[in-house]
């Protein structure tokens, strides 16, 4: 049957009604077919529905709605993914590798919620080995989807996610949810991955190494019509924001999300007490191989949501969930060669080049030998047979020599393999380092870090371009980036003029990223993105930070002696000072914006919290206190200034009374934050 055979209703009004009716039918069948795996009509009948809808939309283009099933694939390529800020941080999970660590986790949970002698109810779910994404719906319509990125900012990949048939473009009418954010894992089913790879081989294309790489590569492809042809799928595992509904447990959220037409995993279980959790996890150790998708462990989550609030999170992981990783796969291989890599800080790392082996789905050809001490301990040399392990996302490593085939131990060179300067072990460090701060290997990696997404986000400044820039001595340090001329790029890179201009523009724009990103980009030891944020909130500008003494740094709650010393050392270095001065002259912004600056009115006051707060999670409350210059500690002592009391306070209240600490109810606490004046 051809399209024209369908009768498009004569009046526009009727057409609109019919279109809506068709969309609802198609949505229903999509859900039956893709999400529930339980189709109720034939493919042919389904195709007819779609064709009829396409006919109507062709005749009346203004009747097309964004959630219409015909809108899954757009044909225009994406120029560049926009960066989007997440509604709340997309944290990752802390890992455990054995039963004891799970019991420790359970102990911490019970202590944290103040129910030491009770069994906690947990939900256990497979840990899908894919790619975390966030999906935002407004008034039931799928509005935006993004990658996890660095946890705070990701990339807007909406057009690509719209092609995934198991992501509904509209939430079902059965759910109360309308405006909400969901998080889940994009993956590629094993069977469809294999089929796709077979096809690629036939077409003379490079096959993907494993389903995870394939999914990750696909999701960020700039051409949604290519994405549409690749078999992506999703499991949703978190309701991260909702304006409707009032849920008390994670289990309830999962049920509601299923109702909404989202795909949630069917192998979830609810168990009371950690021993039952462990049993369940053990059952899946073997069974997991039969699944049609790859999992690298199980996730254990506290079921009650009020307990999530009470437990809060560290800057990286929630305290109410943990991942259990099944033992890694190990195989033997032969060391064909040992290469020495030079890292950003000059560290020399020996890398074993291996006879390729297949390890949990990936072909492993290189594995880390860590450092000199490890080489000695394992007595590895070229030619030996070794046991190789790949654990999750960590780079493969050599575990031990299984058959010694060559004499002696591989020696790390005493000069840098890249620049030839002296390579030494300093103090009691295990690492041998190239001591030349201008070593091209170090410079390239420093520049790469500076341009990375969490730092100055300079698209187009990849390793290839950097190799040429540094090897041709156009760029020898970070400030040089801001001095590059367009013709230099065209000459050395044989870049098209437009790409050269784009890169120049990107570099120019990066000047405005802000103080925190600059701090992170400098690559100071122990200053990751979170610490950079902490420093930028505390100091108004680079000048203030440089002028600060160790004392002042140590006053900041999250900064320990190691970090303080590292920061001090960095800014005492002549070359670093000059670099910062140059960057400033070149127009790189190094001040905290007015609105990001907070009056430090809590001036080192010490806070303790007890009981559940109504309006904030523990974490949020602590962050507020720290933002305004206060400190949070876990128990009441003579030094405590305030005890903030929520519902069901614990024994801390008694202690505070004894110590004569100022006791604040939540409303007083709120008032204080609002008035910006300390109470009591
Ligand atoms: S919950 C706050 N549940 O594993 C963390 N994550 O390192 C919320 N993942 O980034 C994550 N399966 O991308 C959760 N059933 C599951 C998961 C899962 C896979 C991924 C996720 C996360 C990473 C943890």
XYZ file of C-alpha atoms and ligand atoms in Angstrom:
704
model
C 0.000 0.000 0.000
C 1.337 3.445 -0.762
C 0.943 6.534 1.303
C -1.601 8.133 -1.017
C -3.969 5.243 -0.387
C -4.820 6.577 3.030
C -7.626 8.961 3.167
C -6.496 12.069 4.938
C -9.577 13.543 6.602
C -10.970 16.456 4.663
C -11.267 18.991 7.454
C -8.259 20.048 9.425
C -10.136 19.603 12.658
C -10.854 15.981 11.881
C -7.284 15.468 10.766
C -6.045 16.817 14.067
C -8.288 14.458 15.994
C -7.272 11.477 13.924
C -3.597 12.371 14.284
C -3.904 12.502 18.055
C -5.730 9.197 18.021
C -3.027 7.607 15.862
C -0.266 8.947 18.067
C -1.836 7.470 21.124
C -2.186 4.107 19.398
C 1.403 4.160 18.161
C 2.676 5.144 21.594
C 0.783 2.262 23.119
C 2.177 -0.225 20.605
C 5.700 1.194 20.944
C 5.528 0.542 24.637
C 4.135 -2.950 24.139
C 6.749 -3.835 21.555
C 9.909 -2.126 22.794
C 9.523 -1.712 26.529
C 7.373 -4.660 27.518
C 8.474 -7.019 24.779
C 4.892 -8.077 24.270
C 3.599 -6.855 20.884
C -0.134 -7.054 20.309
C -0.362 -6.197 16.613
C 1.534 -7.317 13.544
C 4.417 -5.270 12.191
C 2.368 -4.603 9.100
C -0.576 -3.173 10.992
C 1.776 -1.039 13.015
C 3.454 0.292 9.864
C 0.033 1.222 8.532
C -0.687 3.340 11.575
C 2.618 5.167 11.182
C 2.096 5.702 7.472
C -1.360 7.119 8.047
C -0.014 9.557 10.602
C 2.808 10.564 8.265
C 0.217 11.235 5.576
C -1.710 13.609 7.810
C 1.403 15.384 9.007
C 2.589 15.791 5.443
C -0.642 17.446 4.421
C -0.856 19.595 7.553
C 2.733 20.232 8.681
C 1.595 22.579 11.421
C -0.172 19.668 13.123
C 3.153 17.979 13.847
C 3.817 17.881 17.587
C 7.230 17.466 19.220
C 6.151 14.207 20.836
C 4.794 12.731 17.618
C 6.303 9.277 16.954
C 7.310 10.576 13.528
C 9.725 13.012 15.179
C 12.231 10.480 16.443
C 14.832 11.038 13.768
C 15.921 14.419 12.481
C 18.030 14.520 9.367
C 20.205 17.528 10.107
C 23.617 16.978 11.574
C 24.529 18.490 14.902
C 27.237 21.144 14.776
C 28.289 20.977 18.347
C 26.664 19.610 21.501
C 25.648 22.316 23.925
C 26.908 21.938 27.461
C 24.116 21.687 30.010
C 24.276 22.053 33.748
C 22.602 19.149 35.591
C 19.691 19.890 37.944
C 21.602 18.112 40.658
C 25.049 16.531 40.475
C 25.152 13.185 38.689
C 27.192 11.321 41.234
C 28.855 7.992 40.739
C 28.813 4.979 43.025
C 31.407 3.829 45.461
C 32.585 0.291 44.715
C 32.924 -2.809 46.861
C 34.560 -6.059 45.861
C 33.680 -8.529 48.603
C 31.068 -9.466 51.174
C 32.921 -7.847 54.039
C 32.897 -4.475 52.320
C 29.166 -4.835 51.798
C 28.708 -5.535 55.501
C 30.770 -2.437 56.274
C 28.507 -0.424 54.022
C 25.460 -1.805 55.842
C 27.021 -0.900 59.182
C 27.634 2.673 58.045
C 24.064 2.910 56.793
C 22.606 1.666 60.072
C 24.747 4.076 62.055
C 23.888 6.911 59.724
C 20.165 6.466 60.128
C 20.493 5.791 63.814
C 19.013 2.296 63.627
C 21.999 0.194 64.577
C 20.008 -2.855 65.624
C 17.483 -2.980 62.814
C 17.630 -4.629 59.450
C 17.598 -2.137 56.606
C 15.496 -2.675 53.518
C 17.579 -2.573 50.335
C 16.808 -2.646 46.640
C 19.286 -4.542 44.479
C 19.581 -3.915 40.744
C 21.956 -5.011 38.017
C 24.691 -2.468 37.351
C 24.398 -1.909 33.642
C 27.722 -1.392 31.895
C 26.806 1.491 29.655
C 26.600 5.233 29.786
C 24.711 7.347 32.312
C 22.223 9.872 30.944
C 19.598 12.260 32.330
C 16.180 12.677 30.698
C 14.065 15.717 31.439
C 10.305 15.780 30.785
C 8.067 18.820 31.037
C 4.298 18.443 30.998
C 4.937 14.814 30.035
C 6.913 15.726 26.914
C 10.544 14.622 26.522
C 12.369 17.923 26.403
C 16.038 17.287 26.938
C 18.517 14.473 27.407
C 22.146 14.796 28.374
C 25.254 12.780 29.078
C 26.705 12.565 32.558
C 29.804 14.498 31.520
C 31.844 15.465 34.527
C 28.862 15.012 36.845
C 28.041 18.705 36.966
C 27.794 19.467 33.283
C 27.018 17.152 30.442
C 26.291 17.423 26.757
C 22.855 17.962 25.342
C 22.285 14.901 23.159
C 18.491 15.209 22.864
C 18.224 14.481 19.106
C 20.248 11.297 19.560
C 18.254 10.088 22.547
C 15.001 10.721 20.713
C 15.991 7.963 18.298
C 16.060 5.389 21.106
C 12.730 3.570 20.807
C 12.536 2.708 24.505
C 12.707 6.379 25.491
C 9.096 7.580 25.314
C 8.642 10.985 23.705
C 5.641 11.400 25.978
C 4.986 9.909 29.424
C 1.911 7.698 29.658
C -1.410 8.956 30.988
C -1.292 6.336 33.746
C 1.403 8.100 35.715
C 1.001 11.177 37.887
C 4.448 12.311 36.720
C 4.472 15.260 34.352
C 7.536 17.362 34.986
C 10.385 15.188 36.095
C 13.977 14.141 35.522
C 14.998 10.510 35.208
C 18.410 8.976 35.099
C 19.385 5.771 33.449
C 21.968 3.847 31.504
C 22.189 3.705 27.735
C 23.524 0.379 26.502
C 23.588 -1.901 23.507
C 22.036 -5.376 23.756
C 24.585 -8.133 23.113
C 22.781 -9.854 20.238
C 22.138 -6.626 18.352
C 25.703 -5.509 18.998
C 27.026 -8.717 17.435
C 24.728 -8.344 14.436
C 25.793 -4.735 13.987
C 29.466 -5.655 14.136
C 28.993 -8.447 11.600
C 27.362 -5.965 9.262
C 30.172 -3.491 9.784
C 32.769 -6.107 8.949
C 30.910 -7.003 5.760
C 30.842 -3.345 4.812
C 34.567 -3.111 5.435
C 34.108 -0.901 8.503
C 36.033 -1.190 11.735
C 34.054 -3.280 14.272
C 33.460 -1.819 17.753
C 35.498 -3.339 20.583
C 32.544 -3.993 22.908
C 28.909 -2.981 23.465
C 29.841 -0.264 25.917
C 32.260 1.464 23.535
C 29.731 1.152 20.765
C 27.011 2.747 22.902
C 29.313 5.511 24.112
C 30.544 6.296 20.621
C 27.055 6.272 19.191
C 25.383 8.484 21.734
C 27.772 11.324 20.912
C 27.640 10.889 17.155
C 26.858 14.172 15.429
C 24.446 12.577 12.986
C 21.144 11.446 14.547
C 20.267 9.406 11.463
C 23.383 7.278 12.095
C 22.390 6.966 15.748
C 18.922 5.818 14.720
C 20.438 2.852 12.893
C 22.421 1.647 15.887
C 20.612 -0.559 18.399
C 20.642 1.604 21.538
C 18.508 0.789 24.534
C 18.074 2.165 28.049
C 17.312 1.149 31.616
C 16.048 3.885 33.923
C 17.186 3.611 37.546
C 16.563 6.920 39.318
C 13.794 9.447 39.634
C 16.023 12.455 40.211
C 13.435 15.224 40.180
C 9.643 15.309 40.227
C 7.019 17.993 40.594
C 4.103 15.603 40.974
C 3.698 12.612 43.237
C 4.972 11.957 46.697
C 7.092 8.856 46.978
C 8.568 7.349 50.085
C 10.743 4.610 48.724
C 12.997 3.976 45.748
C 10.838 0.933 44.976
C 7.741 3.130 44.657
C 9.629 5.448 42.306
C 10.663 2.509 40.135
C 7.060 1.297 39.977
C 5.854 4.751 38.997
C 8.507 5.109 36.329
C 7.442 1.804 34.876
C 3.879 3.062 34.847
C 5.094 6.136 32.999
C 6.220 3.879 30.154
C 9.916 4.053 30.957
C 11.989 0.903 30.778
C 13.149 -0.268 34.175
C 15.117 -3.433 34.808
C 13.099 -6.536 35.641
C 15.768 -8.164 37.793
C 15.352 -5.843 40.741
C 14.758 -7.233 44.188
C 13.829 -5.856 47.597
C 15.557 -7.550 50.544
C 15.697 -6.976 54.241
C 19.114 -7.097 55.874
C 22.509 -7.260 54.193
C 22.830 -11.069 54.350
C 19.855 -11.528 52.044
C 21.317 -8.887 49.772
C 24.565 -10.846 49.625
C 22.666 -14.049 48.772
C 20.907 -12.333 45.920
C 24.128 -10.856 44.582
C 25.811 -14.270 44.688
C 22.959 -15.834 42.745
C 23.659 -13.436 39.919
C 27.361 -14.091 39.682
C 26.813 -16.882 37.150
C 23.381 -15.912 35.904
C 24.612 -12.573 34.657
C 26.309 -14.255 31.704
C 22.881 -15.264 30.368
C 21.604 -11.707 30.184
C 21.406 -10.052 26.819
C 23.311 -7.034 28.149
C 26.561 -6.593 30.008
C 26.547 -5.874 33.691
C 29.645 -5.316 35.760
C 28.088 -5.774 39.159
C 25.008 -5.119 41.254
C 23.882 -1.857 42.825
C 22.567 -1.921 46.387
C 20.351 1.014 47.406
C 18.667 1.892 50.691
C 14.954 1.747 49.921
C 13.582 4.572 52.076
C 13.981 8.040 50.593
C 13.987 9.836 53.942
C 16.996 7.699 54.745
C 18.689 8.906 51.555
C 18.316 12.460 52.819
C 19.573 11.566 56.207
C 22.621 9.762 54.849
C 23.433 12.379 52.212
C 26.440 12.130 49.909
C 30.125 12.829 49.762
C 31.248 15.054 46.895
C 31.440 11.950 44.720
C 29.116 9.234 45.962
C 25.783 8.923 47.727
C 26.101 7.234 51.113
C 22.850 5.330 50.577
C 23.998 3.245 47.644
C 26.977 1.165 46.675
C 28.101 -0.938 43.747
C 29.250 -4.499 44.190
C 31.678 -5.446 41.444
C 31.965 -9.067 40.436
C 35.555 -10.357 40.338
C 37.406 -9.110 37.299
C 38.284 -11.299 34.398
C 41.871 -12.431 34.162
C 43.800 -14.041 31.319
C 47.398 -14.761 30.437
C 49.315 -13.162 27.605
C 52.881 -12.489 26.480
C 54.711 -9.201 26.983
C 55.884 -8.231 23.500
C 57.471 -4.965 24.534
C 57.552 -2.456 27.378
C 56.975 1.201 26.573
C 57.571 4.083 28.940
C 54.932 6.801 29.061
C 55.490 10.262 30.483
C 52.494 11.760 32.291
C 51.316 15.288 32.997
C 53.425 15.541 36.125
C 56.419 13.902 34.500
C 55.711 10.494 35.982
C 57.230 7.599 34.032
C 54.841 4.680 33.688
C 55.950 1.367 32.181
C 53.301 -0.068 29.874
C 53.338 -3.688 28.738
C 52.533 -4.171 25.062
C 50.764 -7.526 24.951
C 49.852 -10.270 22.579
C 46.170 -9.245 22.171
C 43.719 -11.099 24.467
C 39.946 -10.913 24.764
C 38.981 -9.841 28.290
C 35.368 -9.249 29.355
C 34.403 -8.197 25.888
C 37.397 -5.993 25.045
C 40.570 -6.763 23.198
C 43.413 -5.890 25.543
C 46.737 -4.990 23.971
C 48.357 -2.815 26.617
C 48.466 -3.031 30.374
C 49.971 -0.879 33.075
C 52.996 -2.037 35.044
C 52.608 0.957 37.391
C 56.128 1.875 38.512
C 59.626 0.693 39.259
C 58.730 -0.966 42.542
C 56.024 -3.004 40.851
C 58.420 -4.036 38.090
C 60.872 -5.254 40.699
C 58.221 -6.967 42.758
C 56.795 -8.813 39.795
C 60.170 -9.305 38.120
C 58.699 -8.583 34.703
C 60.639 -8.340 31.500
C 59.944 -8.438 27.776
C 59.059 -11.972 26.675
C 57.483 -13.133 29.950
C 54.018 -14.698 30.174
C 51.865 -12.623 32.485
C 48.400 -12.649 34.026
C 46.363 -9.632 32.919
C 43.308 -8.282 34.719
C 40.662 -5.858 33.640
C 38.497 -4.494 36.422
C 35.596 -2.338 35.288
C 36.660 0.958 33.859
C 40.170 0.786 35.259
C 42.919 0.327 32.677
C 44.058 -3.279 32.410
C 46.926 -4.245 34.629
C 49.537 -6.948 34.827
C 48.873 -8.971 37.987
C 51.890 -11.271 37.976
C 54.348 -13.229 35.895
C 53.096 -16.760 35.281
C 56.087 -17.982 33.288
C 59.489 -16.342 33.358
C 60.863 -16.486 29.831
C 63.548 -13.844 29.980
C 66.379 -12.880 32.274
C 66.167 -10.088 34.783
C 63.812 -7.196 35.261
C 62.979 -4.376 32.903
C 64.735 -1.179 33.995
C 63.145 2.229 33.731
C 65.497 4.642 31.987
C 67.314 7.273 34.024
C 66.573 9.850 31.396
C 63.176 10.872 30.074
C 62.357 8.903 26.920
C 60.735 12.011 25.452
C 63.055 14.928 26.215
C 66.199 13.192 27.402
C 66.488 15.120 30.664
C 67.182 13.506 33.944
C 64.464 11.237 35.386
C 64.698 10.755 39.145
C 62.876 9.437 42.172
C 62.336 12.232 44.637
C 62.151 11.652 48.370
C 60.232 8.500 49.156
C 58.039 8.638 46.048
C 57.570 5.387 44.164
C 57.394 7.226 40.866
C 60.362 8.177 38.752
C 59.768 11.578 37.204
C 61.161 13.587 34.359
C 62.341 16.753 36.084
C 62.071 19.018 33.063
C 58.842 20.999 33.458
C 59.150 21.976 29.787
C 59.310 18.369 28.603
C 57.082 18.170 25.505
C 55.251 15.102 26.870
C 54.326 16.967 30.047
C 53.521 20.158 28.202
C 51.172 18.374 25.809
C 49.284 16.741 28.615
C 49.105 19.911 30.657
C 47.651 21.680 27.652
C 45.225 18.848 27.038
C 44.034 19.081 30.614
C 43.709 22.863 30.343
C 41.498 22.440 27.284
C 39.449 19.562 28.735
C 35.732 19.806 29.303
C 35.791 20.319 33.081
C 38.490 22.973 32.685
C 38.527 25.526 29.850
C 36.482 23.376 27.499
C 38.342 24.200 24.284
C 36.835 22.010 21.624
C 39.225 21.021 18.883
C 42.311 21.122 21.078
C 42.858 17.386 20.974
C 46.079 15.375 21.209
C 46.703 15.461 17.451
C 46.605 19.250 17.196
C 48.612 19.593 20.384
C 51.291 17.229 19.075
C 51.832 19.485 16.098
C 51.630 22.722 18.064
C 54.160 21.563 20.611
C 56.462 19.703 18.221
C 56.654 22.800 16.025
C 57.338 24.952 19.087
C 54.365 27.193 18.422
C 53.090 26.452 21.892
C 55.412 25.795 24.791
C 53.133 26.654 27.692
C 49.527 27.506 28.472
C 49.743 31.267 27.747
C 51.114 30.484 24.267
C 47.708 29.028 23.386
C 46.286 32.531 23.572
C 48.960 33.802 21.214
C 48.346 31.340 18.387
C 47.752 32.948 15.004
C 45.329 31.541 12.516
C 47.995 31.194 9.799
C 50.119 29.094 12.142
C 47.317 26.587 12.484
C 46.722 26.490 8.780
C 50.413 26.039 8.088
C 51.301 23.331 10.543
C 48.030 21.475 10.793
C 46.983 21.895 7.174
C 43.704 22.883 8.728
C 40.885 24.312 6.686
C 40.551 28.016 7.338
C 37.162 27.524 8.959
C 38.424 24.917 11.440
C 41.383 27.134 12.269
C 39.053 30.045 12.923
C 36.814 27.809 15.059
C 39.719 26.768 17.218
C 40.898 30.369 17.584
C 37.348 31.360 18.584
C 37.114 28.511 21.073
C 40.392 29.546 22.663
C 39.218 33.140 22.847
C 35.920 32.123 24.449
C 37.710 30.029 27.030
C 39.011 33.241 28.627
C 35.589 33.709 30.150
C 35.160 30.282 31.795
C 35.827 31.652 35.252
C 38.133 31.383 38.226
C 37.143 27.876 39.348
C 37.737 26.382 35.923
C 41.111 28.135 35.625
C 42.123 26.717 38.983
C 41.139 23.232 37.940
C 42.808 23.644 34.551
C 46.161 24.509 36.083
C 46.421 20.906 37.206
C 47.684 21.649 40.702
C 48.216 18.408 42.588
C 45.198 17.527 44.817
C 43.092 20.291 43.221
C 40.391 18.468 41.292
C 37.229 20.115 40.066
C 35.561 20.014 43.456
C 38.529 21.481 45.319
C 38.864 24.169 42.639
C 35.268 25.077 43.305
C 35.865 25.256 47.047
C 38.869 27.548 46.564
C 37.083 29.787 44.074
C 34.153 30.186 46.459
C 36.419 31.163 49.290
C 38.726 33.548 47.454
C 37.502 36.328 45.253
C 40.363 36.212 42.826
C 43.615 34.572 41.894
C 45.471 37.466 43.532
C 43.778 36.796 46.846
C 44.536 33.116 46.623
C 48.185 33.789 45.823
C 48.439 36.143 48.778
C 46.852 33.661 51.173
C 49.132 31.872 53.597
C 49.005 28.217 54.503
C 47.146 29.176 57.685
C 44.296 30.695 55.752
C 44.038 27.748 53.409
C 43.856 25.353 56.320
C 40.975 27.327 57.778
C 38.799 26.141 54.902
C 36.905 23.120 56.011
C 37.632 20.772 53.165
C 41.293 21.640 52.752
C 43.798 19.405 54.461
C 47.541 19.910 54.940
C 48.506 18.018 51.770
C 46.328 20.168 49.546
C 47.327 23.388 51.304
C 50.988 22.567 50.848
C 50.551 21.636 47.224
C 48.697 24.883 46.483
C 51.335 26.935 48.285
C 54.141 25.198 46.448
C 52.459 25.766 43.112
C 52.129 29.487 43.640
C 55.618 29.904 45.052
C 57.118 28.596 41.844
C 58.540 31.454 39.736
C 57.531 29.887 36.442
C 53.977 29.332 37.615
C 53.706 32.916 38.816
C 54.883 34.173 35.476
C 52.392 31.923 33.705
C 49.536 33.325 35.779
C 50.697 36.881 35.149
C 50.848 36.186 31.404
C 47.397 34.633 31.403
C 46.028 37.656 33.191
C 47.649 39.994 30.667
C 46.171 37.930 27.867
C 42.695 38.446 29.291
C 41.932 35.129 31.004
C 39.378 35.827 33.711
C 40.496 34.911 37.208
C 37.981 36.434 39.546
C 34.880 35.019 41.127
C 31.719 36.596 39.753
C 29.853 38.903 42.089
C 26.854 36.572 42.316
C 29.030 33.564 43.075
C 30.646 35.289 46.001
C 29.113 34.778 49.380
C 29.398 36.927 52.368
C 31.317 34.864 54.906
C 29.081 35.905 57.792
C 29.281 32.558 59.544
C 32.932 33.320 60.066
C 34.196 29.930 61.125
C 31.244 29.147 63.380
C 30.900 25.428 64.052
C 27.630 23.661 63.323
C 26.293 20.255 64.225
C 23.035 18.825 62.852
C 20.699 16.340 64.472
C 17.421 14.856 63.250
C 15.813 15.219 59.848
C 15.391 18.693 58.394
C 12.308 19.452 56.442
C 13.583 21.671 53.697
C 17.147 20.581 53.200
C 18.993 17.338 53.030
C 21.935 17.133 55.401
C 24.205 17.710 52.497
C 22.421 20.809 51.331
C 22.382 22.269 54.819
C 26.095 21.580 55.249
C 26.882 23.118 51.893
C 25.015 26.272 52.862
C 26.896 26.575 56.112
C 30.206 26.145 54.328
C 29.252 28.526 51.583
C 28.856 31.268 54.145
C 32.107 30.457 55.867
C 30.973 28.135 58.668
C 32.109 24.606 59.442
C 30.150 21.426 60.006
C 31.263 18.748 62.424
C 29.630 15.503 63.414
C 29.517 15.704 67.190
C 28.837 18.325 69.819
C 31.769 19.566 71.905
C 32.714 22.700 73.798
C 33.825 24.204 70.496
C 30.413 23.799 68.846
C 28.589 27.081 68.262
C 25.229 25.853 66.990
C 23.215 22.679 67.077
C 20.519 22.669 64.378
C 17.659 20.423 65.434
C 15.345 18.662 63.006
C 12.692 16.058 63.566
C 13.511 13.123 65.871
C 16.754 14.557 67.202
C 19.303 12.152 68.685
C 21.446 12.279 71.794
C 23.321 15.280 70.415
C 20.542 17.487 71.728
C 21.247 16.352 75.274
C 24.962 16.953 74.802
C 24.337 20.409 73.410
C 22.207 21.306 76.422
C 24.987 20.164 78.697
C 27.585 22.128 76.759
C 25.401 25.205 76.618
C 25.530 25.240 72.802
C 23.070 27.536 71.020
C 20.215 25.347 69.836
C 18.485 26.340 66.614
C 15.299 24.973 65.170
C 15.095 24.661 61.421
C 13.138 27.898 61.137
C 15.809 29.788 63.107
C 18.472 28.309 60.899
C 16.579 29.474 57.837
C 16.080 32.914 59.311
C 19.762 33.209 60.021
C 20.708 32.283 56.459
C 18.222 34.804 55.161
C 19.209 37.702 57.372
C 22.900 36.858 57.033
C 23.420 37.592 60.692
C 24.540 35.045 63.261
C 21.916 34.376 65.929
C 22.235 33.786 69.628
S 22.315 4.514 40.577
C 24.030 8.380 42.652
N 21.757 2.270 39.432
O 26.896 3.173 37.312
C 24.373 7.317 41.706
N 23.623 3.487 38.606
O 29.349 4.624 39.136
C 23.165 6.862 41.027
N 24.755 2.463 36.700
O 27.027 6.636 37.102
C 23.432 5.746 40.166
N 23.441 0.710 36.562
O 25.839 5.411 35.212
C 22.583 3.305 39.448
N 21.089 0.275 38.491
C 21.923 1.315 38.510
C 22.996 1.452 37.590
C 23.837 2.561 37.678
C 24.491 1.327 36.032
C 25.880 3.381 36.389
C 25.559 4.848 36.462
C 26.493 5.414 37.485
C 27.550 4.373 37.566
C 28.076 4.324 38.988
